[in-house]
mmCIF file of C-alpha atoms and ligand atoms in Angstrom:
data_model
loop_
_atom_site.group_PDB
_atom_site.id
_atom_site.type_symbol
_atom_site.label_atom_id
_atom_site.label_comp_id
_atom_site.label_asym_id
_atom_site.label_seq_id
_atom_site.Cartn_x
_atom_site.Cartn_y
_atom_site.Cartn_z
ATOM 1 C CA UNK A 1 -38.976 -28.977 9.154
ATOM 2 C CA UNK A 2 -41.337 -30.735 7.130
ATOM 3 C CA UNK A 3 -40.613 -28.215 4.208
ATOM 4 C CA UNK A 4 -37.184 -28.844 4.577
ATOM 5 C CA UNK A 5 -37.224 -32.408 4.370
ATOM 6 C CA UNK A 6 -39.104 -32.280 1.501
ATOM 7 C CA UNK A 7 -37.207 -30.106 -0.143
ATOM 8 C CA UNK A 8 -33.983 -32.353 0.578
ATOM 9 C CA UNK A 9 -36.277 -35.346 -0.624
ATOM 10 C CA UNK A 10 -36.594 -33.362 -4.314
ATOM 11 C CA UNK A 11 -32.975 -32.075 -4.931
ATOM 12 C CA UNK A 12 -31.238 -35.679 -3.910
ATOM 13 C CA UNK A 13 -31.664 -37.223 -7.192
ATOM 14 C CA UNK A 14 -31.089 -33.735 -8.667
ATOM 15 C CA UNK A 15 -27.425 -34.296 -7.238
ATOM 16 C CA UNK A 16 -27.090 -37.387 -7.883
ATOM 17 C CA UNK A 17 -27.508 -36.504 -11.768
ATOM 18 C CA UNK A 18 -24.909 -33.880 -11.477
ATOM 19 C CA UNK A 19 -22.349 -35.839 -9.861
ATOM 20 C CA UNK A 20 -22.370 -38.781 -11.515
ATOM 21 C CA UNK A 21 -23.454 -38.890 -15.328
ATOM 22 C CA UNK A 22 -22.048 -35.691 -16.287
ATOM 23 C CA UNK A 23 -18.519 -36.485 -15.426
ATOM 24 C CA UNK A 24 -18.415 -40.420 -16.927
ATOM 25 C CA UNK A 25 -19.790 -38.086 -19.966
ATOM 26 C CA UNK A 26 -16.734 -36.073 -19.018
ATOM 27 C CA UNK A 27 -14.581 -38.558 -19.704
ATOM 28 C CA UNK A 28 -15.967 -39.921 -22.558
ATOM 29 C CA UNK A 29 -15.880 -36.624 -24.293
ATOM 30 C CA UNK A 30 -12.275 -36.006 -23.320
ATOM 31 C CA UNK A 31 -11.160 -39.298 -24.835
ATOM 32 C CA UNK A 32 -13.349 -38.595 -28.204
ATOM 33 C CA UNK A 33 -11.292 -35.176 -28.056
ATOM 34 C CA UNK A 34 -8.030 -36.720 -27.276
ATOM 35 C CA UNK A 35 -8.906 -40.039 -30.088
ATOM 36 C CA UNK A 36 -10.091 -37.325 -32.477
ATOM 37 C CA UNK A 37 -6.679 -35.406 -32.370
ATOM 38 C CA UNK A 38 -4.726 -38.172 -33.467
ATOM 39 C CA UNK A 39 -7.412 -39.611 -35.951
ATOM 40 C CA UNK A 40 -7.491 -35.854 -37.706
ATOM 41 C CA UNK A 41 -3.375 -36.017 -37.846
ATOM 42 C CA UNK A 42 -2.767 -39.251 -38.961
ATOM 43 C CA UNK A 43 -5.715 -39.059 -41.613
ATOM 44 C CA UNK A 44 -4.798 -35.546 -42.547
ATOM 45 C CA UNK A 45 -0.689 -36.724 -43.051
ATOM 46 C CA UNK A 46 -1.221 -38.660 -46.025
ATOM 47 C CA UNK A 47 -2.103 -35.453 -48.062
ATOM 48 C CA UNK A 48 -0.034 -32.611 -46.135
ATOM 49 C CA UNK A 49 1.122 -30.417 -48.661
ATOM 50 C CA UNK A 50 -0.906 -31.133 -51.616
ATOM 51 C CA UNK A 51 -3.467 -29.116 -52.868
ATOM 52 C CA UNK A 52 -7.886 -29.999 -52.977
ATOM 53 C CA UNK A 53 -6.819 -30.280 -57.050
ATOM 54 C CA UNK A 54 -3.752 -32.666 -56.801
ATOM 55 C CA UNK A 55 -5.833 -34.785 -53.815
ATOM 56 C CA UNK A 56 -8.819 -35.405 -56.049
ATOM 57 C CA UNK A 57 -6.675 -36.585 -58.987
ATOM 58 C CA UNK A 58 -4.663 -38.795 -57.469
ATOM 59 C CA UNK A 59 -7.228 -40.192 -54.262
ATOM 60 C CA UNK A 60 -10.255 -38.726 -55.271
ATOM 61 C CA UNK A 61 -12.130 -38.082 -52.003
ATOM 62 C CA UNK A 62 -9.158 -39.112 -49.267
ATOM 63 C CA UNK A 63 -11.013 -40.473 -46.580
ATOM 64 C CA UNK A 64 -8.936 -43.554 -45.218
ATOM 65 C CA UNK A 65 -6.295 -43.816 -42.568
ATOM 66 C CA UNK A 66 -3.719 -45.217 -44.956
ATOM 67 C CA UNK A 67 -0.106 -43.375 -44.116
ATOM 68 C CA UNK A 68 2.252 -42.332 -46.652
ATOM 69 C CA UNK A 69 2.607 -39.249 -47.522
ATOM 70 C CA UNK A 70 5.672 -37.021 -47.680
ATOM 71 C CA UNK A 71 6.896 -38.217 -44.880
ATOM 72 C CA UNK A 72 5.904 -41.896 -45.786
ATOM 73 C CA UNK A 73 4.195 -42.882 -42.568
ATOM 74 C CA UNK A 74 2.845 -46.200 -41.657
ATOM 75 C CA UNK A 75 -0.874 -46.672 -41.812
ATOM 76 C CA UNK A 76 -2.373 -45.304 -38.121
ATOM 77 C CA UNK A 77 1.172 -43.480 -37.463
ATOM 78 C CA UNK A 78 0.639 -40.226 -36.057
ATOM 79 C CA UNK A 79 3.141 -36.822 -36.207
ATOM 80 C CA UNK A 80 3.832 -33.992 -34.006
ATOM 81 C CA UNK A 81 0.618 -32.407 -33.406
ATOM 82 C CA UNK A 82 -0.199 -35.948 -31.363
ATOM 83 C CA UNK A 83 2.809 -36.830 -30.106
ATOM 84 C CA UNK A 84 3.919 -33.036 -28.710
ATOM 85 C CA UNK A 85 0.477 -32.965 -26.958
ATOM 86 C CA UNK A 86 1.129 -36.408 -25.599
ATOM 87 C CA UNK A 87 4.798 -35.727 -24.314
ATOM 88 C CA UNK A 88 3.080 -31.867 -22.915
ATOM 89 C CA UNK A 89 0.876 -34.166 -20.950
ATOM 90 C CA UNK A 90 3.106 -36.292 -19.430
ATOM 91 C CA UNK A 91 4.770 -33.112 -18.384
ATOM 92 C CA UNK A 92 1.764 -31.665 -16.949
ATOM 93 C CA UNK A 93 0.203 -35.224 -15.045
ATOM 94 C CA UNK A 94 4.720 -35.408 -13.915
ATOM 95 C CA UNK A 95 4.528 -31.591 -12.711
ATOM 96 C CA UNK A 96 0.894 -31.261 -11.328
ATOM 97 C CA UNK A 97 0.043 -28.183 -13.292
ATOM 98 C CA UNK A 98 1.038 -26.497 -16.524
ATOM 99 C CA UNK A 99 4.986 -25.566 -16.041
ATOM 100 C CA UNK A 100 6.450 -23.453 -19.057
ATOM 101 C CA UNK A 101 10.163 -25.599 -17.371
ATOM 102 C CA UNK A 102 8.850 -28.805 -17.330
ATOM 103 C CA UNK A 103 6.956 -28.530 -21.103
ATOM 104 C CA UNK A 104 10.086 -27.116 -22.377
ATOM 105 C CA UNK A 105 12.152 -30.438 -21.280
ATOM 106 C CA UNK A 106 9.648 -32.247 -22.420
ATOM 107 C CA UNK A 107 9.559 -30.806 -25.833
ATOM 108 C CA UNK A 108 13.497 -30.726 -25.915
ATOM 109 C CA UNK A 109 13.296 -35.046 -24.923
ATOM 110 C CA UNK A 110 10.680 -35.127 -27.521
ATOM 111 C CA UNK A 111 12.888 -33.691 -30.150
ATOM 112 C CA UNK A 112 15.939 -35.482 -28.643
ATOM 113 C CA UNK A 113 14.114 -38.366 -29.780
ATOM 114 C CA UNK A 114 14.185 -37.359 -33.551
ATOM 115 C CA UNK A 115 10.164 -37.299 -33.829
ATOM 116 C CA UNK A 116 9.093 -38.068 -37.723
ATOM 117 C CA UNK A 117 8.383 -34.265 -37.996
ATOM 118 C CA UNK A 118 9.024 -30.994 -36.518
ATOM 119 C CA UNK A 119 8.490 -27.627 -36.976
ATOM 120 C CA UNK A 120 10.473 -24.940 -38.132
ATOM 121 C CA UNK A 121 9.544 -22.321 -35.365
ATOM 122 C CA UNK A 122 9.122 -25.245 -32.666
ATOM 123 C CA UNK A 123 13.011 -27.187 -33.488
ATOM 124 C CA UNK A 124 14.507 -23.190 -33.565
ATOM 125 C CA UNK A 125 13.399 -22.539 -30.219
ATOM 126 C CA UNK A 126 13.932 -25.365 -28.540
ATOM 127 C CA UNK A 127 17.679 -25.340 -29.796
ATOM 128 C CA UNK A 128 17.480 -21.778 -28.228
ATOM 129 C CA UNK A 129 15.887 -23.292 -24.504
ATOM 130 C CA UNK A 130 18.523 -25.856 -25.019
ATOM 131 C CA UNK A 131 21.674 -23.257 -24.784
ATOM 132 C CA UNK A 132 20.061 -21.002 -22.628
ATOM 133 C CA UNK A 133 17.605 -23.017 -20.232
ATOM 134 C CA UNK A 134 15.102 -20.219 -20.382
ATOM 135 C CA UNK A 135 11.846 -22.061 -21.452
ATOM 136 C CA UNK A 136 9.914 -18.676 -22.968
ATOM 137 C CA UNK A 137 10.869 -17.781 -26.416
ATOM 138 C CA UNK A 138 11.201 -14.274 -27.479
ATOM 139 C CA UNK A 139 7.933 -12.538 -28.604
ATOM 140 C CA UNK A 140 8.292 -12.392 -32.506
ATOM 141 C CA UNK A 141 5.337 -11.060 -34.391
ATOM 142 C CA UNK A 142 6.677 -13.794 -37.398
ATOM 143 C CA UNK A 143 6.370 -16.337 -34.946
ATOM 144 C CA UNK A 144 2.379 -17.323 -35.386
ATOM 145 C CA UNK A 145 2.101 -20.252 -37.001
ATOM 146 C CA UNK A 146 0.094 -23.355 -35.566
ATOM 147 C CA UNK A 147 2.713 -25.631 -33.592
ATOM 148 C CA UNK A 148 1.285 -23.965 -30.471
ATOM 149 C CA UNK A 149 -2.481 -24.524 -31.046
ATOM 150 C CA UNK A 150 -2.263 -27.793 -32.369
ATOM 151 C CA UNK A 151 -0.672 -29.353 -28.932
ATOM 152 C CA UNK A 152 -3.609 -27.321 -26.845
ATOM 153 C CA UNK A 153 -5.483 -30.494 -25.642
ATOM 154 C CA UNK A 154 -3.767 -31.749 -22.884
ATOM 155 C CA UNK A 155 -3.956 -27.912 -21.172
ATOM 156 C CA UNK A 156 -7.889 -27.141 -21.949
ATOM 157 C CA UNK A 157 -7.999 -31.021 -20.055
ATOM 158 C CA UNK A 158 -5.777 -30.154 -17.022
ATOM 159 C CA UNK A 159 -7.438 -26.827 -16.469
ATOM 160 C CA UNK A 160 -11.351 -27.711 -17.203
ATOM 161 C CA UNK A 161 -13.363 -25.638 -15.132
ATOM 162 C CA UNK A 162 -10.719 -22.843 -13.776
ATOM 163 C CA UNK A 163 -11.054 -19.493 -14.197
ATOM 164 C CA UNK A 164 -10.247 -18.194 -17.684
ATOM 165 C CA UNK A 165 -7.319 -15.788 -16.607
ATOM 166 C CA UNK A 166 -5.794 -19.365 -15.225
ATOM 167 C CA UNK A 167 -6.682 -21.034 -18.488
ATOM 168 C CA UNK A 168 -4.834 -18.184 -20.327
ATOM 169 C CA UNK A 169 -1.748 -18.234 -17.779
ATOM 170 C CA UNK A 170 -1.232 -22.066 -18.285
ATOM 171 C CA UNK A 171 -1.370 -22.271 -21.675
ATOM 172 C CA UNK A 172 0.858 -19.081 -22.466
ATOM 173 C CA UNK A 173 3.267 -21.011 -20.692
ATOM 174 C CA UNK A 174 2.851 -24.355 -22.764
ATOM 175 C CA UNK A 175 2.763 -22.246 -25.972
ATOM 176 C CA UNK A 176 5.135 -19.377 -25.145
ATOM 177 C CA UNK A 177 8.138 -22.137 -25.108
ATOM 178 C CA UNK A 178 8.055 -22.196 -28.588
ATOM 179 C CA UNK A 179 5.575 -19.434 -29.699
ATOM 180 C CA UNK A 180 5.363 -16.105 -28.120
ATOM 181 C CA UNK A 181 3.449 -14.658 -30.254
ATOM 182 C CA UNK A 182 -0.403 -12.832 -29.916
ATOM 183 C CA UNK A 183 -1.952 -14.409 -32.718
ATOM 184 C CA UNK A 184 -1.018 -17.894 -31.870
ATOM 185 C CA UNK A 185 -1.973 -17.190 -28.350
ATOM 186 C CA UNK A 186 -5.539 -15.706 -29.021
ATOM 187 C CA UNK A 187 -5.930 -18.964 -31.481
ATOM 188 C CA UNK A 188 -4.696 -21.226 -28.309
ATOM 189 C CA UNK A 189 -6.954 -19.364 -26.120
ATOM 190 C CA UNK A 190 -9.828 -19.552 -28.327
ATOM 191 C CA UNK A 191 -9.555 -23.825 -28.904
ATOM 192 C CA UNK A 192 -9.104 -23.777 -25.234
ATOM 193 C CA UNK A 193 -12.217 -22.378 -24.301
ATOM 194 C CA UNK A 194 -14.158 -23.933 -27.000
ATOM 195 C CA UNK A 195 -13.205 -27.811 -25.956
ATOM 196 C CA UNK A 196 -14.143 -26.464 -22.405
ATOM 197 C CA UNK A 197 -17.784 -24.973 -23.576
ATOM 198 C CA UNK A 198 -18.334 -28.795 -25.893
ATOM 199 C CA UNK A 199 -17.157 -30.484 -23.005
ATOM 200 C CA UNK A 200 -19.808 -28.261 -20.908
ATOM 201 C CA UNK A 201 -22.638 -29.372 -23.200
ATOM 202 C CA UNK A 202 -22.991 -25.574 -24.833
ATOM 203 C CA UNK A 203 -25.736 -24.218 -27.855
ATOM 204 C CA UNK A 204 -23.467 -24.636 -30.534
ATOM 205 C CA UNK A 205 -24.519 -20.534 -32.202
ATOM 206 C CA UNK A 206 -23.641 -19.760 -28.640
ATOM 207 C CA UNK A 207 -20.109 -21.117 -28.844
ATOM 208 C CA UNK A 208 -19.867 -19.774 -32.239
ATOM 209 C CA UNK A 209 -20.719 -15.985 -31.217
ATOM 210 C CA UNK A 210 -18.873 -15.815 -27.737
ATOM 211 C CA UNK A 211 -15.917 -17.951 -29.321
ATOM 212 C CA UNK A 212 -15.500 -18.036 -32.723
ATOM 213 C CA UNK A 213 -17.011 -14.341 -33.730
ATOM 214 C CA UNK A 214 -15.282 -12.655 -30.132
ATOM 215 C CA UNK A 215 -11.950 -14.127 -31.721
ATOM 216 C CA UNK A 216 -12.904 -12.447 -35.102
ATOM 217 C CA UNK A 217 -13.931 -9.363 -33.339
ATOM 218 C CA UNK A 218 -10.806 -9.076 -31.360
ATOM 219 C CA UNK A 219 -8.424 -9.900 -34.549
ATOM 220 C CA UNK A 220 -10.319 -9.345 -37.675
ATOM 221 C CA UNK A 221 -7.734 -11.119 -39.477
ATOM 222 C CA UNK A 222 -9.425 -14.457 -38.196
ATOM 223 C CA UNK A 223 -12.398 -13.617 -40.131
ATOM 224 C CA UNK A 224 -13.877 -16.769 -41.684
ATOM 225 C CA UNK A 225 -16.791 -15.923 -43.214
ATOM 226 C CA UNK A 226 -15.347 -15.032 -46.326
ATOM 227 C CA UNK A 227 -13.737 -17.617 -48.881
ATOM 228 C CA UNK A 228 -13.577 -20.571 -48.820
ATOM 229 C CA UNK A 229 -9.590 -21.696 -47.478
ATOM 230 C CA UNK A 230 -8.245 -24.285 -49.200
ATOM 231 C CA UNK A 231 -4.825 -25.676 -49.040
ATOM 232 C CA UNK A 232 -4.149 -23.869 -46.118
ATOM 233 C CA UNK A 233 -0.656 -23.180 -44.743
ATOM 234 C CA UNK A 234 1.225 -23.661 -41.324
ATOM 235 C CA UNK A 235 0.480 -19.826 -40.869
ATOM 236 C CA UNK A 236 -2.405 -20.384 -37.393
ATOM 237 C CA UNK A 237 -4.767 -17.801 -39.369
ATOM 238 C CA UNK A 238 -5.044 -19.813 -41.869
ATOM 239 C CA UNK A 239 -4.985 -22.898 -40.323
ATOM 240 C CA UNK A 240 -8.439 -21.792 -37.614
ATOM 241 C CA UNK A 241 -10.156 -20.202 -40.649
ATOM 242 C CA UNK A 242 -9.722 -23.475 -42.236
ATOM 243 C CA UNK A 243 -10.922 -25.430 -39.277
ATOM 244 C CA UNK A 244 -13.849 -23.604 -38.052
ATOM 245 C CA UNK A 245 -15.280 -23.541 -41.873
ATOM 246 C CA UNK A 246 -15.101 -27.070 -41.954
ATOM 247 C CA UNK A 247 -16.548 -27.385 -37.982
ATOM 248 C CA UNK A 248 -19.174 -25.190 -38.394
ATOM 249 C CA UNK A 249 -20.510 -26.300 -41.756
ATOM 250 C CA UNK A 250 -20.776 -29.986 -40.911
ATOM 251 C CA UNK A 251 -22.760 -32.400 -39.055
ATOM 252 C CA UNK A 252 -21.257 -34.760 -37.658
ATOM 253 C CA UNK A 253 -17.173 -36.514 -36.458
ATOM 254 C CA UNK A 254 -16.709 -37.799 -39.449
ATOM 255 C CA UNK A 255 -17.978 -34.810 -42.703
ATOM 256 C CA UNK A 256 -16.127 -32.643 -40.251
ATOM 257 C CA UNK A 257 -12.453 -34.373 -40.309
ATOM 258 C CA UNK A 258 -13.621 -35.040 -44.422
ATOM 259 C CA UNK A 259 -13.927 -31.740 -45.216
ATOM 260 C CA UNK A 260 -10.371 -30.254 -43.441
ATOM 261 C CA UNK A 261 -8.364 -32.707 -45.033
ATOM 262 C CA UNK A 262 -9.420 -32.596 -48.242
ATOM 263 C CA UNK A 263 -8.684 -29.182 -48.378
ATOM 264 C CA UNK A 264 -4.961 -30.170 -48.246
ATOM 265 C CA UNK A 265 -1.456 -27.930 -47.164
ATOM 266 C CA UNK A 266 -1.127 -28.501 -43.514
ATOM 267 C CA UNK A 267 -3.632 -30.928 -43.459
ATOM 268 C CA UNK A 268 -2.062 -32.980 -40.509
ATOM 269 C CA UNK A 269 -2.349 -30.078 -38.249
ATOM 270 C CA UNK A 270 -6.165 -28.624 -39.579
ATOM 271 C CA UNK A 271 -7.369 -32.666 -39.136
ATOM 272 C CA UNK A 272 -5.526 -32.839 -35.529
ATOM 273 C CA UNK A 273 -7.808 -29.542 -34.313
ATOM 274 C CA UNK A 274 -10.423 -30.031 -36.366
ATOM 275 C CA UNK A 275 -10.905 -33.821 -34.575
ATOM 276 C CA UNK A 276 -10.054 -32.600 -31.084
ATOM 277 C CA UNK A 277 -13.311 -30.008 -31.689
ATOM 278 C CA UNK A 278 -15.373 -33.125 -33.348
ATOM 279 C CA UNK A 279 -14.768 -35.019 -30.626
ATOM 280 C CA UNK A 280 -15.086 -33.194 -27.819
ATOM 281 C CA UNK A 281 -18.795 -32.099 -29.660
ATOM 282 C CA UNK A 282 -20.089 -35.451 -30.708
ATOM 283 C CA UNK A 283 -18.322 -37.891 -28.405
ATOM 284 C CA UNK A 284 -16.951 -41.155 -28.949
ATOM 285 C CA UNK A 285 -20.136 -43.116 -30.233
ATOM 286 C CA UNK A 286 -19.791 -40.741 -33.459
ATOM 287 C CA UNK A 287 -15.973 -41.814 -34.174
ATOM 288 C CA UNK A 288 -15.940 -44.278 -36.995
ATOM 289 C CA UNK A 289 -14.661 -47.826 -36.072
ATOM 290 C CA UNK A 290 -12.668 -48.260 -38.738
ATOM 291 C CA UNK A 291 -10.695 -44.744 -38.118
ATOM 292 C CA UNK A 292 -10.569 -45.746 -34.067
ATOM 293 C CA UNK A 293 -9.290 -49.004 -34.736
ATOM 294 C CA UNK A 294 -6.663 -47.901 -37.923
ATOM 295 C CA UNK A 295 -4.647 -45.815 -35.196
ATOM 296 C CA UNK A 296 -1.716 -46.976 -33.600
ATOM 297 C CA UNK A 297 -2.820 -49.141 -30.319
ATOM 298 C CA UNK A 298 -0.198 -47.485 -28.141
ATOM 299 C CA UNK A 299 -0.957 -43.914 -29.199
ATOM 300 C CA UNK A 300 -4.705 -44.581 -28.379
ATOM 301 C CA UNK A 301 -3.897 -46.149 -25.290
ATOM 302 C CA UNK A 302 -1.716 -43.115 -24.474
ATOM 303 C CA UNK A 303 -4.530 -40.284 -25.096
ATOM 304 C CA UNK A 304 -7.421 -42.622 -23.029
ATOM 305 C CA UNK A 305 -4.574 -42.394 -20.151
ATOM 306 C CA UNK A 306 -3.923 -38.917 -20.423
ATOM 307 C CA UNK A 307 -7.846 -38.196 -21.094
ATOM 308 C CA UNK A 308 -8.555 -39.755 -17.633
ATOM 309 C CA UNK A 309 -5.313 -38.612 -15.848
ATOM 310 C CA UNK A 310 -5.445 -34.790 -16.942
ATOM 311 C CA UNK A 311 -9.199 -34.252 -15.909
ATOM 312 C CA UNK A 312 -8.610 -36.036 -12.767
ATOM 313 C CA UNK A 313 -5.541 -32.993 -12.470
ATOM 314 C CA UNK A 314 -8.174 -30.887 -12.840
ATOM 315 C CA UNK A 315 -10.840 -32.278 -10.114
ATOM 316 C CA UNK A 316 -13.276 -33.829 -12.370
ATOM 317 C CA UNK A 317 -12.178 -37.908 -12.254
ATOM 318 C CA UNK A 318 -14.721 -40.244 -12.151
HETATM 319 MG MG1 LIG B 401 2.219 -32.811 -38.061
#
């Protein structure tokens, strides 16, 4: 008995530890995830579509939140990658779960809305769910660009901690309204699991090998190692390859959203994932102020909600 009670004694503050600090961390981490998506897009929009050459003449080094851009945004406005992943998490926190139905009326109210951009592969196939009411697109081996990954967040929140064939179930049916495709799901899949392993606290080379190099393995075209990507397109290839370059290579929130962007062509997108990763890996201390407090109150106010709500969803509120 004696044992036993000693042995109680020990492990109580063990428990304590676990319950507690690891989950306000939690949330902390999901916010810096959720803050660094809509940093990376609204810092990345003012040079979507122009090359590292045409950025350096005419900004130099681009590294303020300062709008504009082609499609002549204010300063701290953010595009689709935020606002999709905030109108897919609405859906999800409305629903309970991920619901390929309820994301695909929420993408077609979202784009009922006239948003200040949309996708190509993302409007055509939500004009499609809109005649026929079937919320899975066709599978189309052209359909692989990024307009899938980039909205990823709010389902790698809402199913933290589930098995991975659930993860993989839940987002094909986020992603598969607009992008059936294998690429963009193994891309999905891959961001997923990698906010879930930063969340987790993970080694870094670990995450790198068992994500990263396991995506390469699986789909060589992935491979990153090689040159360096620069003005990368919408094409989701391109678009990781440019991201985990960037991630991998840099130290901290701030180099890491610095180096995607500059790098220019779908720079929006590459800064929206490339922040969600920074984020969810160095937290919200590392944000810069003056990028946190350039966004767009309301948006920010919308991802801390959603942050909160969607790991609550998934069992882990504080
Ligand atoms: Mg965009």
């Amino acid at each position: 008995m004696l044992w036993a009670r000693e042995l109680i004694a020990r492990r109580a503050p063990v428990r304590v530890r676990h319950v507690v600090a690891p989950r306000d961390e939690l949330t902390e981490r999901a916010k810096a995830a959720y803050f660094g998506l809509a940093i990376g897009d609204a810092l990345g929009a003012t040079v979507e579509f122009l090359t590292p050459n045409e950025i350096r003449h005419q900004i130099g080094v681009h590294r303020e939140i300062i709008g504009g851009g082609w499609l002549r945004l204010k300063a701290g406005q953010v595009t689709d990658d935020t606002t999709m992943s905030l109108a897919l998490g609405e859906a999800i926190l409305a629903h309970g779960s991920v619901d390929a139905k309820s994301a695909a009326e929420a993408f077609d109210a979202w784009m009922k809305a006239k948003p200040v951009d949309i996708g190509n592969t993302v409007r055509r196939n939500l004009v499609l769910f809109r005649k026929t009411g079937i919320p899975e697109a066709t599978f189309s081996e052209h359909d692989a660009g990024n307009g899938a990954a980039m909205r990823v967040l709010p389902v790698a929140l809402a199913c933290y901690g589930q098995p991975e064939k659930d993860v993989v179930f839940s987002n094909q049916a986020q992603a598969h309204v607009t992008h059936n495709n294998t690429i963009s799901d193994a891309a999905c899949e891959t961001l997923i699991f990698m906010v879930h392993d930063l969340f987790a606290g993970r080694d870094l080379a670990e995450i790198r090998q068992q994500r990263a190099d396991a995506l390469v393995s699986r789909f060589p075209v992935f491979a990153f190692n090689k040159k360096r990507i620069e003005n990368p397109s919408g094409y989701v290839v391109e678009t990781i390859q440019a991201v985990f370059q960037a991630f991998f290579s840099t130290e901290t929130f701030e180099d890491c959203l610095l180096d995607v962007v500059n790098r220019g062509g779908d720079a929006d997108t590459t800064g929206a994932i490339a922040g969600m990763l920074a984020g969810a890996r160095y937290g919200l201390e590392a944000i810069p102020k003056r990028w946190l407090s350039a966004i767009d109150g309301k948006t920010l106010g919308q991802c801390s909600a959603q942050a909160t709500g969607l790991l609550a969803l998934a069992g882990c509120a504080t």
